[in-house]
Tab-separated table of C-alpha atoms in Angstrom:
chain	number	residue	atom	x	y	z
A	1	UNK	CA	-52.555	-168.797	56.768
A	2	UNK	CA	-52.494	-166.625	59.868
A	3	UNK	CA	-53.545	-168.233	63.107
A	4	UNK	CA	-54.841	-165.804	65.736
A	5	UNK	CA	-57.125	-166.739	68.664
A	6	UNK	CA	-60.516	-165.080	68.462
A	7	UNK	CA	-60.099	-163.969	72.076
A	8	UNK	CA	-57.139	-161.837	71.008
A	9	UNK	CA	-59.293	-160.118	68.400
A	10	UNK	CA	-61.810	-159.235	71.108
A	11	UNK	CA	-59.124	-157.553	73.201
A	12	UNK	CA	-57.768	-155.601	70.242
A	13	UNK	CA	-61.171	-154.150	69.347
A	14	UNK	CA	-62.021	-153.271	72.954
A	15	UNK	CA	-58.659	-151.561	73.447
A	16	UNK	CA	-59.113	-149.516	70.295
A	17	UNK	CA	-62.633	-148.414	71.219
A	18	UNK	CA	-61.845	-147.790	74.899
A	19	UNK	CA	-59.415	-145.034	73.977
A	20	UNK	CA	-62.363	-142.782	73.191
A	21	UNK	CA	-65.201	-144.527	75.016
A	22	UNK	CA	-64.750	-144.513	78.784
A	23	UNK	CA	-68.025	-146.362	79.290
A	24	UNK	CA	-66.486	-149.618	78.074
A	25	UNK	CA	-65.802	-151.821	81.087
A	26	UNK	CA	-64.219	-155.286	81.084
A	27	UNK	CA	-64.564	-157.833	83.877
A	28	UNK	CA	-62.760	-161.140	84.361
A	29	UNK	CA	-63.047	-164.044	86.768
A	30	UNK	CA	-59.339	-164.661	87.343
A	31	UNK	CA	-59.157	-165.151	83.579
A	32	UNK	CA	-57.470	-162.086	82.095
A	33	UNK	CA	-54.621	-164.242	80.790
A	34	UNK	CA	-56.837	-166.959	79.372
A	35	UNK	CA	-59.067	-164.340	77.803
A	36	UNK	CA	-56.107	-162.412	76.296
A	37	UNK	CA	-57.391	-159.361	78.178
A	38	UNK	CA	-54.264	-158.657	80.221
A	39	UNK	CA	-53.237	-155.866	77.805
A	40	UNK	CA	-56.622	-154.185	78.340
A	41	UNK	CA	-56.248	-154.403	82.121
A	42	UNK	CA	-52.805	-152.811	81.909
A	43	UNK	CA	-53.803	-150.044	79.504
A	44	UNK	CA	-57.176	-149.204	81.103
A	45	UNK	CA	-56.969	-150.112	84.821
A	46	UNK	CA	-59.917	-147.846	85.666
A	47	UNK	CA	-62.091	-149.682	83.130
A	48	UNK	CA	-61.143	-153.173	84.260
A	49	UNK	CA	-62.459	-155.185	87.199
A	50	UNK	CA	-61.008	-158.466	88.425
A	51	UNK	CA	-63.742	-160.349	90.255
A	52	UNK	CA	-61.785	-163.509	90.978
A	53	UNK	CA	-63.123	-167.033	90.742
A	54	UNK	CA	-66.716	-165.981	91.377
A	55	UNK	CA	-68.679	-166.346	88.152
A	56	UNK	CA	-72.067	-165.542	89.699
A	57	UNK	CA	-70.711	-162.282	91.083
A	58	UNK	CA	-69.071	-161.570	87.741
A	59	UNK	CA	-72.402	-161.597	85.925
A	60	UNK	CA	-74.408	-159.759	88.596
A	61	UNK	CA	-71.797	-156.996	88.936
A	62	UNK	CA	-71.733	-156.696	85.148
A	63	UNK	CA	-75.495	-156.233	85.068
A	64	UNK	CA	-75.303	-153.564	87.762
A	65	UNK	CA	-72.645	-151.647	85.865
A	66	UNK	CA	-74.719	-151.858	82.703
A	67	UNK	CA	-77.704	-150.361	84.529
A	68	UNK	CA	-75.410	-147.445	85.401
A	69	UNK	CA	-74.776	-146.825	81.711
A	70	UNK	CA	-71.647	-148.885	81.138
A	71	UNK	CA	-70.964	-151.096	78.108
A	72	UNK	CA	-69.900	-154.276	79.828
A	73	UNK	CA	-67.897	-157.224	78.545
A	74	UNK	CA	-67.451	-160.056	81.045
A	75	UNK	CA	-65.042	-162.882	80.254
A	76	UNK	CA	-64.925	-166.270	81.936
A	77	UNK	CA	-64.414	-169.878	80.817
A	78	UNK	CA	-67.454	-170.938	78.808
A	79	UNK	CA	-67.796	-174.103	80.866
A	80	UNK	CA	-68.355	-172.016	84.006
A	81	UNK	CA	-70.135	-168.858	82.887
A	82	UNK	CA	-72.771	-170.940	81.088
A	83	UNK	CA	-73.449	-173.160	84.100
A	84	UNK	CA	-72.385	-171.673	87.437
A	85	UNK	CA	-73.875	-168.274	86.643
A	86	UNK	CA	-76.803	-169.443	84.563
A	87	UNK	CA	-79.427	-167.910	86.839
A	88	UNK	CA	-77.606	-164.571	86.852
A	89	UNK	CA	-77.345	-164.643	83.060
A	90	UNK	CA	-81.065	-165.400	82.854
A	91	UNK	CA	-82.343	-162.904	85.413
A	92	UNK	CA	-79.770	-160.120	85.769
A	93	UNK	CA	-78.758	-159.916	82.107
A	94	UNK	CA	-81.548	-161.239	79.890
A	95	UNK	CA	-84.715	-160.655	81.918
A	96	UNK	CA	-83.457	-157.230	83.006
A	97	UNK	CA	-82.329	-156.512	79.413
A	98	UNK	CA	-78.930	-155.177	80.425
A	99	UNK	CA	-76.095	-154.144	78.137
A	100	UNK	CA	-73.825	-157.062	79.038
A	101	UNK	CA	-71.842	-159.213	76.633
A	102	UNK	CA	-70.815	-162.480	78.250
A	103	UNK	CA	-67.666	-163.884	76.665
A	104	UNK	CA	-67.322	-167.632	77.094
A	105	UNK	CA	-63.628	-168.279	76.541
A	106	UNK	CA	-61.963	-171.649	75.888
A	107	UNK	CA	-65.293	-172.943	74.604
A	108	UNK	CA	-66.144	-176.422	73.402
A	109	UNK	CA	-63.316	-178.876	74.032
A	110	UNK	CA	-60.568	-176.233	74.055
A	111	UNK	CA	-59.368	-177.315	77.490
A	112	UNK	CA	-58.716	-180.774	76.070
A	113	UNK	CA	-57.125	-182.922	78.744
A	114	UNK	CA	-59.000	-181.251	81.615
A	115	UNK	CA	-62.051	-183.241	80.608
A	116	UNK	CA	-65.783	-182.875	81.012
A	117	UNK	CA	-65.627	-180.474	83.974
A	118	UNK	CA	-63.936	-177.907	81.726
A	119	UNK	CA	-65.681	-178.679	78.432
A	120	UNK	CA	-68.644	-176.548	77.368
A	121	UNK	CA	-70.708	-178.809	75.162
A	122	UNK	CA	-74.049	-177.525	76.425
A	123	UNK	CA	-73.699	-173.752	76.294
A	124	UNK	CA	-75.351	-173.155	72.917
A	125	UNK	CA	-78.466	-174.982	74.083
A	126	UNK	CA	-78.482	-173.397	77.536
A	127	UNK	CA	-77.927	-169.809	76.482
A	128	UNK	CA	-80.223	-170.038	73.452
A	129	UNK	CA	-83.031	-171.187	75.736
A	130	UNK	CA	-82.957	-167.900	77.646
A	131	UNK	CA	-85.448	-165.372	76.267
A	132	UNK	CA	-83.785	-162.108	75.222
A	133	UNK	CA	-80.288	-163.652	75.123
A	134	UNK	CA	-78.430	-163.647	71.807
A	135	UNK	CA	-75.812	-166.312	71.050
A	136	UNK	CA	-72.825	-165.937	68.722
A	137	UNK	CA	-69.954	-168.227	67.707
A	138	UNK	CA	-67.628	-166.297	65.378
A	139	UNK	CA	-65.362	-168.351	63.133
A	140	UNK	CA	-62.190	-166.266	62.864
A	141	UNK	CA	-60.534	-163.084	64.117
A	142	UNK	CA	-61.941	-160.836	61.388
A	143	UNK	CA	-65.521	-161.932	61.961
A	144	UNK	CA	-64.974	-161.688	65.717
A	145	UNK	CA	-63.819	-158.087	65.361
A	146	UNK	CA	-66.840	-157.187	63.240
A	147	UNK	CA	-69.146	-158.770	65.803
A	148	UNK	CA	-67.645	-156.887	68.759
A	149	UNK	CA	-67.887	-153.614	66.854
A	150	UNK	CA	-71.587	-154.244	66.237
A	151	UNK	CA	-72.299	-155.260	69.818
A	152	UNK	CA	-70.823	-151.953	70.973
A	153	UNK	CA	-73.535	-150.183	69.005
A	154	UNK	CA	-76.530	-151.709	70.791
A	155	UNK	CA	-77.593	-152.191	74.390
A	156	UNK	CA	-78.887	-155.750	74.424
A	157	UNK	CA	-77.458	-158.792	76.225
A	158	UNK	CA	-75.415	-161.367	74.324
A	159	UNK	CA	-73.298	-164.469	74.820
A	160	UNK	CA	-70.223	-165.079	72.679
A	161	UNK	CA	-68.334	-168.354	72.661
A	162	UNK	CA	-64.739	-168.415	71.448
A	163	UNK	CA	-62.129	-171.147	71.598
A	164	UNK	CA	-58.769	-171.131	73.323
A	165	UNK	CA	-56.564	-172.008	70.389
A	166	UNK	CA	-55.458	-169.993	67.354
A	167	UNK	CA	-57.704	-170.515	64.334
A	168	UNK	CA	-56.894	-170.140	60.665
A	169	UNK	CA	-58.250	-167.097	58.889
A	170	UNK	CA	-61.384	-167.711	56.890
A	171	UNK	CA	-61.833	-164.106	55.864
A	172	UNK	CA	-59.367	-161.295	55.209
A	173	UNK	CA	-58.950	-157.801	56.550
A	174	UNK	CA	-60.124	-156.410	53.213
A	175	UNK	CA	-62.927	-158.904	52.667
A	176	UNK	CA	-65.040	-159.907	55.633
A	177	UNK	CA	-68.681	-159.935	54.532
A	178	UNK	CA	-70.701	-159.349	57.676
A	179	UNK	CA	-74.327	-158.526	58.318
A	180	UNK	CA	-75.484	-158.593	61.910
A	181	UNK	CA	-77.658	-161.639	62.627
A	182	UNK	CA	-77.397	-162.961	59.071
A	183	UNK	CA	-75.433	-166.073	58.134
A	184	UNK	CA	-72.491	-165.604	55.777
A	185	UNK	CA	-72.582	-167.649	52.574
A	186	UNK	CA	-69.012	-168.841	52.153
A	187	UNK	CA	-69.730	-170.934	49.092
A	188	UNK	CA	-72.682	-171.529	46.814
A	189	UNK	CA	-73.814	-175.066	46.019
A	190	UNK	CA	-76.894	-177.055	45.077
A	191	UNK	CA	-76.383	-180.676	46.148
A	192	UNK	CA	-75.767	-180.263	49.881
A	193	UNK	CA	-75.839	-177.415	52.393
A	194	UNK	CA	-73.138	-177.486	55.072
A	195	UNK	CA	-74.013	-175.174	57.953
A	196	UNK	CA	-71.539	-174.688	60.771
A	197	UNK	CA	-70.603	-172.305	63.568
A	198	UNK	CA	-67.444	-171.342	65.419
A	199	UNK	CA	-64.382	-173.499	64.845
A	200	UNK	CA	-66.382	-175.965	62.768
A	201	UNK	CA	-66.688	-173.500	59.884
A	202	UNK	CA	-63.136	-174.163	58.690
A	203	UNK	CA	-63.545	-177.970	58.364
A	204	UNK	CA	-66.963	-177.459	56.737
A	205	UNK	CA	-65.379	-175.177	54.149
A	206	UNK	CA	-62.604	-177.704	53.519
A	207	UNK	CA	-65.167	-180.513	53.273
A	208	UNK	CA	-66.868	-178.591	50.474
A	209	UNK	CA	-63.575	-178.648	48.574
A	210	UNK	CA	-63.314	-182.413	49.033
A	211	UNK	CA	-66.888	-182.892	47.881
A	212	UNK	CA	-66.228	-180.768	44.792
A	213	UNK	CA	-63.454	-183.198	43.838
A	214	UNK	CA	-66.118	-185.924	43.812
A	215	UNK	CA	-68.514	-183.897	41.702
A	216	UNK	CA	-70.711	-182.748	44.578
A	217	UNK	CA	-71.761	-179.096	44.757
A	218	UNK	CA	-71.780	-177.928	48.387
A	219	UNK	CA	-73.082	-174.666	49.813
A	220	UNK	CA	-71.358	-173.550	53.030
A	221	UNK	CA	-73.090	-171.333	55.591
A	222	UNK	CA	-71.166	-169.666	58.409
A	223	UNK	CA	-73.948	-169.554	61.004
A	224	UNK	CA	-72.055	-167.382	63.500
A	225	UNK	CA	-75.439	-166.040	64.648
A	226	UNK	CA	-76.919	-169.078	66.333
A	227	UNK	CA	-79.540	-166.875	67.955
A	228	UNK	CA	-81.184	-164.953	66.361
A	229	UNK	CA	-81.156	-167.870	63.952
A	230	UNK	CA	-81.033	-166.892	60.282
A	231	UNK	CA	-83.766	-169.204	59.086
A	232	UNK	CA	-84.350	-167.193	55.918
A	233	UNK	CA	-80.892	-167.791	54.445
A	234	UNK	CA	-80.896	-171.445	55.481
A	235	UNK	CA	-84.240	-172.126	53.799
A	236	UNK	CA	-83.212	-170.283	50.648
A	237	UNK	CA	-80.092	-172.400	50.244
A	238	UNK	CA	-81.747	-175.664	51.300
A	239	UNK	CA	-84.631	-175.314	48.818
A	240	UNK	CA	-82.633	-176.688	45.882
A	241	UNK	CA	-80.421	-179.094	47.838
A	242	UNK	CA	-80.814	-182.812	48.413
A	243	UNK	CA	-79.228	-182.851	51.862
A	244	UNK	CA	-78.543	-180.476	54.764
A	245	UNK	CA	-75.667	-181.102	57.177
A	246	UNK	CA	-75.063	-179.220	60.425
A	247	UNK	CA	-71.668	-179.293	62.139
A	248	UNK	CA	-71.019	-178.082	65.675
A	249	UNK	CA	-68.642	-178.429	68.605
A	250	UNK	CA	-71.498	-179.160	70.962
A	251	UNK	CA	-73.654	-181.930	72.387
A	252	UNK	CA	-76.194	-183.413	69.939
A	253	UNK	CA	-79.121	-181.801	71.753
A	254	UNK	CA	-80.420	-178.248	71.626
A	255	UNK	CA	-77.657	-176.664	69.586
A	256	UNK	CA	-77.214	-175.630	65.969
A	257	UNK	CA	-78.271	-179.048	64.697
A	258	UNK	CA	-81.569	-178.902	66.539
A	259	UNK	CA	-82.298	-175.437	65.170
A	260	UNK	CA	-81.451	-176.472	61.617
A	261	UNK	CA	-83.631	-179.590	61.903
A	262	UNK	CA	-86.591	-177.632	63.272
A	263	UNK	CA	-86.415	-175.020	60.527
A	264	UNK	CA	-85.987	-177.500	57.689
A	265	UNK	CA	-88.592	-179.918	59.028
A	266	UNK	CA	-91.226	-177.229	59.444
A	267	UNK	CA	-90.820	-175.338	56.185
A	268	UNK	CA	-88.556	-177.140	53.710
A	269	UNK	CA	-88.621	-180.898	54.308
A	270	UNK	CA	-85.231	-182.362	53.410
A	271	UNK	CA	-83.002	-185.007	54.875
A	272	UNK	CA	-80.906	-183.453	57.655
A	273	UNK	CA	-77.941	-184.967	59.449
A	274	UNK	CA	-76.415	-183.391	62.529
A	275	UNK	CA	-72.708	-183.858	63.234
A	276	UNK	CA	-71.758	-183.053	66.814
A	277	UNK	CA	-69.919	-184.296	69.870
A	278	UNK	CA	-71.353	-187.468	71.431
A	279	UNK	CA	-73.802	-187.636	74.308
A	280	UNK	CA	-70.979	-188.882	76.540
A	281	UNK	CA	-67.798	-187.630	78.182
A	282	UNK	CA	-65.467	-186.676	75.345
A	283	UNK	CA	-62.138	-188.428	74.895
A	284	UNK	CA	-59.024	-186.763	76.271
A	285	UNK	CA	-56.897	-184.941	73.740
A	286	UNK	CA	-56.234	-181.721	71.891
A	287	UNK	CA	-59.066	-180.097	69.974
A	288	UNK	CA	-57.728	-181.530	66.721
A	289	UNK	CA	-57.461	-185.010	68.180
A	290	UNK	CA	-61.012	-184.809	69.499
A	291	UNK	CA	-62.367	-183.511	66.190
A	292	UNK	CA	-60.523	-186.193	64.218
A	293	UNK	CA	-61.781	-188.933	66.522
A	294	UNK	CA	-65.432	-187.952	66.114
A	295	UNK	CA	-65.272	-187.125	62.422
A	296	UNK	CA	-65.635	-183.387	62.968
A	297	UNK	CA	-62.985	-182.669	60.354
A	298	UNK	CA	-63.065	-182.078	56.612
A	299	UNK	CA	-62.685	-185.751	55.749
A	300	UNK	CA	-65.334	-186.866	58.234
A	301	UNK	CA	-67.854	-184.248	57.149
A	302	UNK	CA	-67.342	-184.998	53.452
A	303	UNK	CA	-67.561	-188.746	54.026
A	304	UNK	CA	-70.806	-188.467	55.982
A	305	UNK	CA	-72.341	-186.223	53.326
A	306	UNK	CA	-71.391	-188.673	50.559
A	307	UNK	CA	-72.807	-191.576	52.566
A	308	UNK	CA	-76.229	-189.943	52.763
A	309	UNK	CA	-76.187	-188.571	49.232
A	310	UNK	CA	-75.697	-192.075	47.898
């Protein structure tokens, strides 16, 4: 399986489109290397702005450029752009309805050993709470590319979170089913619905394989569109299931799990379990080590589903 960081896919799409669209502008906060956007800066110096370590300025300048007709993509570590520049994201981007896509790079626990100061375990909740702000967590490079292409076609604000590390392909170049703001059904199933976003989609998909070996039919939803939340698809798949499981690289409050629970509880009462990072500083380690420790891997997801199904 190929392993390409989603951030690299973003750069590739923007470079391709910028050849013919001079309104595309990319900004970074001393993060062009971390965001894999150095090639864009080199190829299109007149369409690239380095703001430096000044996340609030990054977002406000982006909003100003958007009001001048530019299609703006601003990249900064997710842990900072979702906290330090929260007011600017709320007022300058969302409230002012500007054509700015905020790219939160190295999201979740990607920074590993740098600890809680560099982890972004609250960004889904924070950004989703802003009216007019859309929130996306693509699962692999192909889905990421499709998402960027779609965002270039509209003029509404959005927040994208991608990880730092390479991720295994879930889709292929020839087969990447994608509908804007609709969850992708990776697998049909009737006993349990596994809904996940971002880097948790891969272990959810693998957990479904493990459950199948035990005679359990699992549906897998790639909920890359956390907001707008695709309640329709979730409810359709949950209607016949006995259990719904959400999996996310996020705190247990206000993220995908909360949205799944609200939707199911209001319209399709089923047992729901939410698998997430703990409400505590996360252990030090690589992403894989962190996921393994908290059961956010295929084995942990499958085991938790079986526990509740029994």
